[in-house]
PDB file of C-alpha atoms in Angstrom:
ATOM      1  CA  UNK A   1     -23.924 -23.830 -71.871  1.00 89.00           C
ATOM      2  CA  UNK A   2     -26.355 -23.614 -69.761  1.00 92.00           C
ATOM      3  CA  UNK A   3     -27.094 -25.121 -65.895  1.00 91.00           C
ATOM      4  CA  UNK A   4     -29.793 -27.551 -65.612  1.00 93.00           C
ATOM      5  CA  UNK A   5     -28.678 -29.247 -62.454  1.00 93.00           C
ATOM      6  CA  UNK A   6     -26.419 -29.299 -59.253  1.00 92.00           C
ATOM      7  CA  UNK A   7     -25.249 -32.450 -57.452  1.00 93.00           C
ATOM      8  CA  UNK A   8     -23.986 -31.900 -54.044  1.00 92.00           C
ATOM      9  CA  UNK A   9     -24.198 -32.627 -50.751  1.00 92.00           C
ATOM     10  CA  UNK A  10     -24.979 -31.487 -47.336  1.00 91.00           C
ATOM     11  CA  UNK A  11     -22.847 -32.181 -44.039  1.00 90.00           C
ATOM     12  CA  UNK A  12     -24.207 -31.643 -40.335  1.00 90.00           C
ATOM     13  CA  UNK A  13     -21.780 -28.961 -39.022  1.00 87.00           C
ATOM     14  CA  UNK A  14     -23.412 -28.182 -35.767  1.00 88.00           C
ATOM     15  CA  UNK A  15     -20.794 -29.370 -33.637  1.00 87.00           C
ATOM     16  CA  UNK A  16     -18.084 -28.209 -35.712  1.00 83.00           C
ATOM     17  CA  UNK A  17     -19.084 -24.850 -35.168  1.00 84.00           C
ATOM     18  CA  UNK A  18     -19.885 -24.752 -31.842  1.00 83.00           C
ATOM     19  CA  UNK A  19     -15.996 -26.005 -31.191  1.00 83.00           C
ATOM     20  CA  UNK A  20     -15.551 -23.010 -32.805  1.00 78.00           C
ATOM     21  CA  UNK A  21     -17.441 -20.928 -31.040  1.00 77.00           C
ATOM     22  CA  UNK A  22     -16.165 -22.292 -27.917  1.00 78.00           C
ATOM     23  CA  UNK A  23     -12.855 -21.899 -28.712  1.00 72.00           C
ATOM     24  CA  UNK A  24     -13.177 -18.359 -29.681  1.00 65.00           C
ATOM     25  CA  UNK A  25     -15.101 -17.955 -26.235  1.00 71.00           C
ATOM     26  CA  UNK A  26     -11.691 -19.870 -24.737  1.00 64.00           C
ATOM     27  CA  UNK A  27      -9.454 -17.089 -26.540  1.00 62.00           C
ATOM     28  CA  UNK A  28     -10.810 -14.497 -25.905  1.00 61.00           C
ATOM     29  CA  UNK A  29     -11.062 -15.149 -22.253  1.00 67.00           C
ATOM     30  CA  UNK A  30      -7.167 -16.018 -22.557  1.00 65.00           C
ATOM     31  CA  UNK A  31      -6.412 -12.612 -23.860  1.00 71.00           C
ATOM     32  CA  UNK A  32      -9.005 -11.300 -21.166  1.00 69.00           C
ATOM     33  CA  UNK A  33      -6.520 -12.954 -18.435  1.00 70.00           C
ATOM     34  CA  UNK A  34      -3.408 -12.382 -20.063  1.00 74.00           C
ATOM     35  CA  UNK A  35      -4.351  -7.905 -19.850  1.00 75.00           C
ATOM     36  CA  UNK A  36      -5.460  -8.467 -16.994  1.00 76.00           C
ATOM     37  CA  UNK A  37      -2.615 -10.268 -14.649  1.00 80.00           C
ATOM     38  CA  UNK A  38       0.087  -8.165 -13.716  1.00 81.00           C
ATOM     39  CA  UNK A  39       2.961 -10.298 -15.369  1.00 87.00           C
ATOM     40  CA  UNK A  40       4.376  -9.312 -18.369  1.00 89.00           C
ATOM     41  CA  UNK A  41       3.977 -12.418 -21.644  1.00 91.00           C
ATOM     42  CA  UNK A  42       5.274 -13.233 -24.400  1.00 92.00           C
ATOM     43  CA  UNK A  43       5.054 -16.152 -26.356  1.00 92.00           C
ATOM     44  CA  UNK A  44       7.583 -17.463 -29.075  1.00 93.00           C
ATOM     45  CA  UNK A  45       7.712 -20.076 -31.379  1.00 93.00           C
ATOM     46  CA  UNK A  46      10.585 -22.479 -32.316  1.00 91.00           C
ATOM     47  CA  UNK A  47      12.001 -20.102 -34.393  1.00 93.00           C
ATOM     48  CA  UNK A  48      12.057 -17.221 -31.752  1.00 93.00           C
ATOM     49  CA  UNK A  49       9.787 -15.008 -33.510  1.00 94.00           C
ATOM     50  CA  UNK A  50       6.777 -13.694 -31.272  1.00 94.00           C
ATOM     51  CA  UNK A  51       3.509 -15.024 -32.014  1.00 91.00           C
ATOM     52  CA  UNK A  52       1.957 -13.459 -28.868  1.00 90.00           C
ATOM     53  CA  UNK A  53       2.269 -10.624 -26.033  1.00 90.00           C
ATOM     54  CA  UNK A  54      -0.034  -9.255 -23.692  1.00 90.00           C
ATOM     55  CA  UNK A  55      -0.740  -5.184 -23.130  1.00 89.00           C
ATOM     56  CA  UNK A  56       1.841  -5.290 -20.032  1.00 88.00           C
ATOM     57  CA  UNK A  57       4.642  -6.297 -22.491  1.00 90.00           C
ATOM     58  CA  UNK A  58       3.924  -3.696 -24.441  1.00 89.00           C
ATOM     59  CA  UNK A  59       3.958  -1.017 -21.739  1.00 88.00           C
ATOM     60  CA  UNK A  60       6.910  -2.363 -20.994  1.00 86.00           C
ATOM     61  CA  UNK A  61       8.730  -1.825 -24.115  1.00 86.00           C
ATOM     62  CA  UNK A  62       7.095   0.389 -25.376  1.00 89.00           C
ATOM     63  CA  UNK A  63       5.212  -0.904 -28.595  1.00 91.00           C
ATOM     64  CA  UNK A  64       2.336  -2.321 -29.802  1.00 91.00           C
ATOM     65  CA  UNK A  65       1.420  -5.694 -30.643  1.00 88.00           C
ATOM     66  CA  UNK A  66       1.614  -5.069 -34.456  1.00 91.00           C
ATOM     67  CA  UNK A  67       5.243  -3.761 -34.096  1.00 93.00           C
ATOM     68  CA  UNK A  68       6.303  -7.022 -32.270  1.00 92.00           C
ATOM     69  CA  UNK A  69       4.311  -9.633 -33.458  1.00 92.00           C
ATOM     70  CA  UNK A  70       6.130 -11.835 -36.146  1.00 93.00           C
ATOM     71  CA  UNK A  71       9.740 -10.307 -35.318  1.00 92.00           C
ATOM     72  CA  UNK A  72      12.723 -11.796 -34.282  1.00 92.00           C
ATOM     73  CA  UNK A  73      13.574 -11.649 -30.419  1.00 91.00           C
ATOM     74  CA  UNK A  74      16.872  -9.961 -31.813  1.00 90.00           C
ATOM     75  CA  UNK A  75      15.139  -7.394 -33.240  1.00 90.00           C
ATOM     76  CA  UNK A  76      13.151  -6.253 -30.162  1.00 89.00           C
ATOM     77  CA  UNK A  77      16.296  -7.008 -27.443  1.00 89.00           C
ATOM     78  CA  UNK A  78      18.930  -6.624 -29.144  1.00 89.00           C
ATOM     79  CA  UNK A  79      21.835  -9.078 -28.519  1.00 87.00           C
ATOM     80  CA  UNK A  80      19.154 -11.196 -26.844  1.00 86.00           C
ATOM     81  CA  UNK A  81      21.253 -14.200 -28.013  1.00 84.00           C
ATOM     82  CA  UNK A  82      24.249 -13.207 -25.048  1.00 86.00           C
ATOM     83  CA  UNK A  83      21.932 -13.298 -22.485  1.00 87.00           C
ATOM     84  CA  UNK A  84      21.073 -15.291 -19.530  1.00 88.00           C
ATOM     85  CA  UNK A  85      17.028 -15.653 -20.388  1.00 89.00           C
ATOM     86  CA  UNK A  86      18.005 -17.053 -24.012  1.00 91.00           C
ATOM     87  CA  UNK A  87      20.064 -20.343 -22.548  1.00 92.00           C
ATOM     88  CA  UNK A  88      16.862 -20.910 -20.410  1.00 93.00           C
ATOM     89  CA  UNK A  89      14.455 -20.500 -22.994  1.00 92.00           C
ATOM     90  CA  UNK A  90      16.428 -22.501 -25.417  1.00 92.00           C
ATOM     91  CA  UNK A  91      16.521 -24.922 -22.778  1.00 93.00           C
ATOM     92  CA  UNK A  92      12.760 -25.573 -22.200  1.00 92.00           C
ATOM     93  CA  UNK A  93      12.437 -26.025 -25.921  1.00 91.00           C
ATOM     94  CA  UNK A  94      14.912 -28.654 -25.640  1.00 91.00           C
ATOM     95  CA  UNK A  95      13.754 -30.396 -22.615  1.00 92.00           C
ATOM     96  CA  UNK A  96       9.888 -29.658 -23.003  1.00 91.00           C
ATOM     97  CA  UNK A  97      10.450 -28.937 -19.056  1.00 92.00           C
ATOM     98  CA  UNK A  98       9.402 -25.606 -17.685  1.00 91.00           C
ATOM     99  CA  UNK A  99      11.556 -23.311 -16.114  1.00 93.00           C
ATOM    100  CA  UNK A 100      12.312 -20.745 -13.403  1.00 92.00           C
ATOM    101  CA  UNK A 101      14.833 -18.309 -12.951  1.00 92.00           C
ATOM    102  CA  UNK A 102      16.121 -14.120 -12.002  1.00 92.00           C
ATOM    103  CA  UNK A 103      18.116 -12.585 -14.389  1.00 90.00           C
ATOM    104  CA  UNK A 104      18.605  -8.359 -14.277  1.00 89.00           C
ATOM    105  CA  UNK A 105      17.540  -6.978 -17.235  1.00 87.00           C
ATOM    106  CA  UNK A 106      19.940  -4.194 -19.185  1.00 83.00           C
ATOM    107  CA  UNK A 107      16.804  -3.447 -21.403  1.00 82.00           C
ATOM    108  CA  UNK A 108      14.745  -2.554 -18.898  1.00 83.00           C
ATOM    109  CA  UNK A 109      16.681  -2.001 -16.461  1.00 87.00           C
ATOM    110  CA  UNK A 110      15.050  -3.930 -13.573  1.00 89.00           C
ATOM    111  CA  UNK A 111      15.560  -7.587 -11.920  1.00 92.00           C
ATOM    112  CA  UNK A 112      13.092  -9.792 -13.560  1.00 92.00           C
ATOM    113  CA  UNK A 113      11.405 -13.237 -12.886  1.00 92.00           C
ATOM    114  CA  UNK A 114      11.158 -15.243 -15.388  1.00 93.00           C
ATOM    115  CA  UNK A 115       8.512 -18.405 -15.677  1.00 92.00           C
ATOM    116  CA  UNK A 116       9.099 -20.130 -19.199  1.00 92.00           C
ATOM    117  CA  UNK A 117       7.061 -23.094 -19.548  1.00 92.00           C
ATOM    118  CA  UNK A 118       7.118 -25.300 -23.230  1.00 92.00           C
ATOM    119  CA  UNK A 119       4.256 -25.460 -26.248  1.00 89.00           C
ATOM    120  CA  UNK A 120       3.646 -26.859 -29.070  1.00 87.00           C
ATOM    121  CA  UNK A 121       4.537 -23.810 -31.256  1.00 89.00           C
ATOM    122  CA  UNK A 122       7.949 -23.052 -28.956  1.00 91.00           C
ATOM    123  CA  UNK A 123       7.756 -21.276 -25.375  1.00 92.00           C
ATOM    124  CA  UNK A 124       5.175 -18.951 -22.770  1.00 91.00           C
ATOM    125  CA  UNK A 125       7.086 -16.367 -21.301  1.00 92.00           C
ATOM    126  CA  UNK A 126       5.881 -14.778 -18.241  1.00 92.00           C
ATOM    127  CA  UNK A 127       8.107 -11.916 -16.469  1.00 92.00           C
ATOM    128  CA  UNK A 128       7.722  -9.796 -12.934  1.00 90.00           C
ATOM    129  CA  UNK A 129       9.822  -6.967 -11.671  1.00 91.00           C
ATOM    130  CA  UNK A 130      11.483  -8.267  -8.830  1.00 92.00           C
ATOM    131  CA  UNK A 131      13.705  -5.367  -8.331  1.00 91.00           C
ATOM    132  CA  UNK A 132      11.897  -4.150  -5.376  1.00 90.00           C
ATOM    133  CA  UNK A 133      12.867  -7.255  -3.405  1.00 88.00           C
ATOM    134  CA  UNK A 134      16.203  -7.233  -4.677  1.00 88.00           C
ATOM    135  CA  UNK A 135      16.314  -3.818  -3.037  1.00 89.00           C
ATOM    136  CA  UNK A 136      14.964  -5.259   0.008  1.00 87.00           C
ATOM    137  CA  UNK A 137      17.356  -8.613  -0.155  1.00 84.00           C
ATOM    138  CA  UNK A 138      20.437  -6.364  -0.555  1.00 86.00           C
ATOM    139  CA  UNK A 139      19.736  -3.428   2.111  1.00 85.00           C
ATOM    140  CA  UNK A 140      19.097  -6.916   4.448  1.00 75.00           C
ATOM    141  CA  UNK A 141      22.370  -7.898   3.473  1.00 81.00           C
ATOM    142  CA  UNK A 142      23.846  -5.230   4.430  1.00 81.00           C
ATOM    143  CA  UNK A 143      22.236  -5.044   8.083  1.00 75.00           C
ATOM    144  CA  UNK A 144      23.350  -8.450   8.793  1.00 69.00           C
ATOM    145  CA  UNK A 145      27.194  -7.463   7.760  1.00 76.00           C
ATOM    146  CA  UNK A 146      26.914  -4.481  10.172  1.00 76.00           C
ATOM    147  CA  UNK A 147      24.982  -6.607  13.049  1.00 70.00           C
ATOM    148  CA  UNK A 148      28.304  -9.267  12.268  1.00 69.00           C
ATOM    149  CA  UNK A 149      30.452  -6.197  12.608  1.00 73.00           C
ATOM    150  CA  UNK A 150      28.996  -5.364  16.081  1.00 71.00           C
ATOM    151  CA  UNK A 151      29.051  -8.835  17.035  1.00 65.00           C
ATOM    152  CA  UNK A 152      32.512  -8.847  16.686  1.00 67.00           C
ATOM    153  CA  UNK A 153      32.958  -5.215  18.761  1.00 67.00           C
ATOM    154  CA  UNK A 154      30.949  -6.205  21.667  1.00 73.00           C
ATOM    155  CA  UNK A 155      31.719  -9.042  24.525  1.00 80.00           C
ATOM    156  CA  UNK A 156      27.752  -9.130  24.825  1.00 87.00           C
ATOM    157  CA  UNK A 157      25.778 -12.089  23.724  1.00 89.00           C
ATOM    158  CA  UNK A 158      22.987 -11.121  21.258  1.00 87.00           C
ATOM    159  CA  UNK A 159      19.967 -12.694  20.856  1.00 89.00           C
ATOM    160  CA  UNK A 160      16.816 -12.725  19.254  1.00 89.00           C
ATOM    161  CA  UNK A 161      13.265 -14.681  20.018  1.00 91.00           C
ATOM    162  CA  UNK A 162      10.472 -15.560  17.685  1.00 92.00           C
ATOM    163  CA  UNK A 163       7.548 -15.661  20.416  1.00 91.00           C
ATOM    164  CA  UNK A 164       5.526 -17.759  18.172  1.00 91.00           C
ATOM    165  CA  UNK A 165       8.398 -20.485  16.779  1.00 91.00           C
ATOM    166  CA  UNK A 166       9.812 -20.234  20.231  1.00 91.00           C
ATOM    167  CA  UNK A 167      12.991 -20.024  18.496  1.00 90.00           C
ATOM    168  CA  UNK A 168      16.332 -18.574  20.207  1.00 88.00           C
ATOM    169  CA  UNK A 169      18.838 -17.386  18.063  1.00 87.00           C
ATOM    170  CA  UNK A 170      22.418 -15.819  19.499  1.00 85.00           C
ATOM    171  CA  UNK A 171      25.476 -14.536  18.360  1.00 82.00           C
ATOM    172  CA  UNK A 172      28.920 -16.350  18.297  1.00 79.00           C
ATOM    173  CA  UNK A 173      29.653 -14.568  21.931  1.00 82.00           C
ATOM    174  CA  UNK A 174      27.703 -17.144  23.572  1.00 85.00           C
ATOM    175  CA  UNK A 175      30.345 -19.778  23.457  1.00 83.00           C
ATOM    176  CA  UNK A 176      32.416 -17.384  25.097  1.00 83.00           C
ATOM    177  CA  UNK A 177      29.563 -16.961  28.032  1.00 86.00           C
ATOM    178  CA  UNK A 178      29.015 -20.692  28.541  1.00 86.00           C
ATOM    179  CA  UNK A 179      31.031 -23.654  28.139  1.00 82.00           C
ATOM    180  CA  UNK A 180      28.666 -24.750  25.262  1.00 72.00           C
ATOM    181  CA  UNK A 181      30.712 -28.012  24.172  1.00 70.00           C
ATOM    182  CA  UNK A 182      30.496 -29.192  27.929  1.00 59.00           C
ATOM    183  CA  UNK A 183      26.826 -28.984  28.362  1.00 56.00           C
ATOM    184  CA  UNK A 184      24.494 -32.233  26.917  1.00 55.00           C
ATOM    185  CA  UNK A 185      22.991 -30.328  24.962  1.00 62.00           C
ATOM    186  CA  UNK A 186      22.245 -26.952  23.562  1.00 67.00           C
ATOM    187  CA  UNK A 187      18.804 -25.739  22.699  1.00 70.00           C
ATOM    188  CA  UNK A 188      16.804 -23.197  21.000  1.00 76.00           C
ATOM    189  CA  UNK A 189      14.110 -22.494  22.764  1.00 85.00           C
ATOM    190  CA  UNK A 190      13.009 -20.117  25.714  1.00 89.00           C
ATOM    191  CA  UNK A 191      12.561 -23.352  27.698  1.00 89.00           C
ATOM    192  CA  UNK A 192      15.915 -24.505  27.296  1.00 88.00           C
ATOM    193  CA  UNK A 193      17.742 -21.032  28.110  1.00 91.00           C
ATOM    194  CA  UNK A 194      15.620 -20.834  31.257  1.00 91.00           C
ATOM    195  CA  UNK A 195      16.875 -23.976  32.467  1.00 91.00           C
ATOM    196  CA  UNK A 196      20.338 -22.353  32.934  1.00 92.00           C
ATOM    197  CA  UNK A 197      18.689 -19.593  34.892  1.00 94.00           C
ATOM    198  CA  UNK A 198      19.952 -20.224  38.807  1.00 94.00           C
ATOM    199  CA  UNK A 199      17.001 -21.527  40.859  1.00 95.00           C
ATOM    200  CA  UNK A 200      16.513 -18.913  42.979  1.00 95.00           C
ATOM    201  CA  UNK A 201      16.433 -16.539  40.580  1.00 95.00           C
ATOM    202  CA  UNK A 202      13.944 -18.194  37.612  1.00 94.00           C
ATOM    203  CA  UNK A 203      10.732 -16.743  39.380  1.00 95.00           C
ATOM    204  CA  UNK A 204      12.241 -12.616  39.138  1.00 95.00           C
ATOM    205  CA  UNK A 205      12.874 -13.061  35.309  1.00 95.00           C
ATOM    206  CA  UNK A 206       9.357 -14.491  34.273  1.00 94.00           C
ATOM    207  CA  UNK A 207       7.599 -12.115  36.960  1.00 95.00           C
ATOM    208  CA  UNK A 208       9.595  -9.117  35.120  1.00 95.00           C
ATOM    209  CA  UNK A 209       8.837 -10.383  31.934  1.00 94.00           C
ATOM    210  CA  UNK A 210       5.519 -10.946  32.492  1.00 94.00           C
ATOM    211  CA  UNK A 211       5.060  -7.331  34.208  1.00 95.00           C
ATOM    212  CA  UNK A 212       6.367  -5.882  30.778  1.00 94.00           C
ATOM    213  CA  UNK A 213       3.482  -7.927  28.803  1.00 94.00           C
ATOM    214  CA  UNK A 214       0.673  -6.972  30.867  1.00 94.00           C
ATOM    215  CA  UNK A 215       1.986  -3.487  30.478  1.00 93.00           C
ATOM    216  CA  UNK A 216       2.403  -3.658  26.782  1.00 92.00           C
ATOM    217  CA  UNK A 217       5.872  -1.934  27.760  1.00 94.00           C
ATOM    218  CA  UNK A 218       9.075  -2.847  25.332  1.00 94.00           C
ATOM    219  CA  UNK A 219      12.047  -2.124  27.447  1.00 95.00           C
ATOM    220  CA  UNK A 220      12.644  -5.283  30.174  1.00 95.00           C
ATOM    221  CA  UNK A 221      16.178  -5.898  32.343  1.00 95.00           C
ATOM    222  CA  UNK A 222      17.345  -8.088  34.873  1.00 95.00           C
ATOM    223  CA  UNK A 223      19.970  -9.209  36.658  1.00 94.00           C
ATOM    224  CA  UNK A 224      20.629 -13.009  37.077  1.00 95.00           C
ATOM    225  CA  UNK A 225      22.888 -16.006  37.619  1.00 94.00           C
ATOM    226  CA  UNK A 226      23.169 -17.899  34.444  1.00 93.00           C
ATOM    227  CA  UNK A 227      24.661 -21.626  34.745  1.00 92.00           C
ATOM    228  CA  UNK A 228      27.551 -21.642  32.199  1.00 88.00           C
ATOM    229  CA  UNK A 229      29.195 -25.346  32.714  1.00 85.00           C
ATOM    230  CA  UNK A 230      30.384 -27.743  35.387  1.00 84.00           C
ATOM    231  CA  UNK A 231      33.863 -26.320  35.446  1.00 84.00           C
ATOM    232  CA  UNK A 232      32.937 -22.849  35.520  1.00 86.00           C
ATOM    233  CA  UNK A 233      29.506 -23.132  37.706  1.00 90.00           C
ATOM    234  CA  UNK A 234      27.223 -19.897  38.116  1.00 92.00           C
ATOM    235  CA  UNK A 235      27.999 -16.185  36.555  1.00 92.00           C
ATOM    236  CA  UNK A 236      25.812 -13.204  37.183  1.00 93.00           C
ATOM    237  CA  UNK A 237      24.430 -11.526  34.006  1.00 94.00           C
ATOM    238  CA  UNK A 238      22.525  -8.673  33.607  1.00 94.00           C
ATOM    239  CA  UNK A 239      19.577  -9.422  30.752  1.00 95.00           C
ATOM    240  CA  UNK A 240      18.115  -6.188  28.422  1.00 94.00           C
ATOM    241  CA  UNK A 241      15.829  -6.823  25.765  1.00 93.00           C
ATOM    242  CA  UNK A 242      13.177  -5.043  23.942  1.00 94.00           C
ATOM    243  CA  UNK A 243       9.799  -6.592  23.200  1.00 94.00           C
ATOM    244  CA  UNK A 244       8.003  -6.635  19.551  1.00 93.00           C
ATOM    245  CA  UNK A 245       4.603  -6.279  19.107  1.00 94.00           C
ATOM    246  CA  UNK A 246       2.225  -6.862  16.445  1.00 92.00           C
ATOM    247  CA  UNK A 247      -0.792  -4.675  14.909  1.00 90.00           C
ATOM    248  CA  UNK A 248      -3.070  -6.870  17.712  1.00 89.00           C
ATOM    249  CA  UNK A 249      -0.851  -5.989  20.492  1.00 91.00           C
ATOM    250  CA  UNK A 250       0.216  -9.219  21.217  1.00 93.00           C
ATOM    251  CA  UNK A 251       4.431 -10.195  21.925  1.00 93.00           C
ATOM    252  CA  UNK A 252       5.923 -11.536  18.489  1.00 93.00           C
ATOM    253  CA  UNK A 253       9.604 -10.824  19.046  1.00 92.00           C
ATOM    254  CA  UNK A 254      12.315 -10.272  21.887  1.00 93.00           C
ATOM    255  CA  UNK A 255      15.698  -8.967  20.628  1.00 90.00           C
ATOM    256  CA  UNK A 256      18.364  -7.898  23.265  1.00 91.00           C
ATOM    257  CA  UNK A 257      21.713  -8.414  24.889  1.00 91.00           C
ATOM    258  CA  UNK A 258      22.944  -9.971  27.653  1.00 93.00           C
ATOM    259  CA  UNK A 259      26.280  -8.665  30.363  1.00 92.00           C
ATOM    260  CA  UNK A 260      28.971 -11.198  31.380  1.00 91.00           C
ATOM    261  CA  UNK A 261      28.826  -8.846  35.240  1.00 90.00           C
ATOM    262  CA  UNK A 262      30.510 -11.767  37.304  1.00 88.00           C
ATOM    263  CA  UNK A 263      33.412 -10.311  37.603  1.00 86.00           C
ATOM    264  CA  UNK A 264      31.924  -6.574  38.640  1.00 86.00           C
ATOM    265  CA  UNK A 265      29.188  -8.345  40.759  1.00 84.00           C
ATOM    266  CA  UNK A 266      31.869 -10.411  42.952  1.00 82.00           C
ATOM    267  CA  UNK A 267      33.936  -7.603  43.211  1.00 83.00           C
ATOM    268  CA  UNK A 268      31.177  -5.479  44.480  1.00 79.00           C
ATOM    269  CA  UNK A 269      30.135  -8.086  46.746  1.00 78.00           C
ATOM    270  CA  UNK A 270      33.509  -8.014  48.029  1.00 80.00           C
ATOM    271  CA  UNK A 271      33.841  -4.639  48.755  1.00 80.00           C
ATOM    272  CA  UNK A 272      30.813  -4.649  50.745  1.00 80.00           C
ATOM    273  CA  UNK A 273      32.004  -7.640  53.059  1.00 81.00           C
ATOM    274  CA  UNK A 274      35.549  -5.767  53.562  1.00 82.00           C
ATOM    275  CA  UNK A 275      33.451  -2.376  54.125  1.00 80.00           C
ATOM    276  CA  UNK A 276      31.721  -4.681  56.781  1.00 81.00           C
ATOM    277  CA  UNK A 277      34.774  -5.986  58.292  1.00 83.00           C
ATOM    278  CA  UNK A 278      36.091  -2.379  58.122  1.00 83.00           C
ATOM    279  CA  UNK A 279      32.871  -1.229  60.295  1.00 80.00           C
ATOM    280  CA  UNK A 280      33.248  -3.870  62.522  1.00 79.00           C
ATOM    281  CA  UNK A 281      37.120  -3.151  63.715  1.00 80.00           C
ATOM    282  CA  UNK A 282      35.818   0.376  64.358  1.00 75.00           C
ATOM    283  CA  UNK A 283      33.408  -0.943  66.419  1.00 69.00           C
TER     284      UNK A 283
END
């Protein structure tokens, strides 16, 4: 009964070990980056029970990794299965095709987005709070109802210029300014607007304009003759915008209004050539 010998045998395990050792060194720099980023992660597997979360997650909710890991996704969100985020989850199991998306969440009570992207044990989950934006995106909304609203109140044609896209943007009123279906074409640039401008009066808008730059002033207005279709020739305007500047000081915006005055202007003019013919007869 007793041992006189041992037959074995010895295997070179070098490399073996330092796979290990390099994967360990690859996981734990994972979890490093997974604390670290300011997304919230979980992962689950095909089952939907979480194998993985980062310390963000568990802020979020609330628990620790011990509490969550190994538990259903029903357990942790209740009704989980109703919601938007479980179709698209389900879905890049399915597809093996990740996957973007917003959803609002009733759990925490924010708008989330979601990046899901497919593994070999199920799904990565990684979540922002969005609701911030969504703030933003709504209160934006809004402004652009009201600025519809006043479009609609005011005969005035409303514009606004990106200085650096050199892009023109107006309201609907400037159909009702110029004959916009009659002209070849109709452009968005500064260039294009100027060429309306009557030729005797393109040098006093750029020379105001320009004044107003090399002042670093906001408020500009002028009074010009605006080109607004064969059949309807010149009409006098009067121009007020307000200039944008940016933290160096240089133009990036030009938002204002513009006057259909014809009517007033030729009326004024009139008065002053009857007021003339008036002087003369007392003469």
């Amino acid at each position: 009964g007793q041992a006189v010998k041992i037959i074995g045998s010895a295997q070179d395990i070098s490399q073996l070990k330092l796979m290990e050792q390099e994967r360990n060194k690859i996981w734990v720099n994972l979890e490093d980056t997974l604390n670290n980023i300011n997304d919230g992660f979980y992962a689950l597997d095909k089952k939907l029970h979480f194998t993985k979360v980062n310390k963000n997650f568990e802020l979020e909710i609330g628990l620790g990794a011990e509490q969550i890991i190994g538990k259903k996704v029903t357990e942790i969100f209740p009704g989980f299965g109703e919601r938007l985020a479980y179709a698209h989850i389900k879905k890049v199991m399915h597809n093996k095709v990740s996957d973007k998306f917003e959803a609002y969440s009733r759990h925490f009570k924010k708008w989330l987005s979601f990046n899901v992207y497919p593994t070999e044990e199920g799904v990565a989950v990684y979540f922002n709070d969005i609701t911030e934006q969504k703030n933003k995106d709504k209160q934006l909304k809004e402004a652009l109802e009201r600025y519809d609203m006043v479009s609609m109140a005011t005969q005035d044609v409303i514009y606004d210029y990106d200085v650096l896209k050199d892009e023109l943007v107006y309201n609907n009123r400037l159909k009702h300014l110029i004959d916009t279906a009659n002209l070849d074409n109709v452009g968005s640039g500064l260039g294009w607007w100027r060429s309306l401008i009557h030729p005797d009066d393109i040098d006093t808008v750029a020379t105001t304009q320009q004044e107003i730059l090399d002042n670093k002033q906001t408020n500009w207005a002028c009074e010009y003759r605006i080109f607004c279709g064969e059949t309807i020739g010149y009409k006098y305007v009067f121009d007020q915008g307000y200039f944008i500047y940016n933290e160096a000081n240089e133009p990036v915006r030009l938002t204002g209004a513009i006057k259909d005055i014809n009517a007033l202007r030729l009326a004024s003019e009139e008065n002053r050539r009857l007021a003339q013919i008036i002087t003369n007869v007392n003469n």
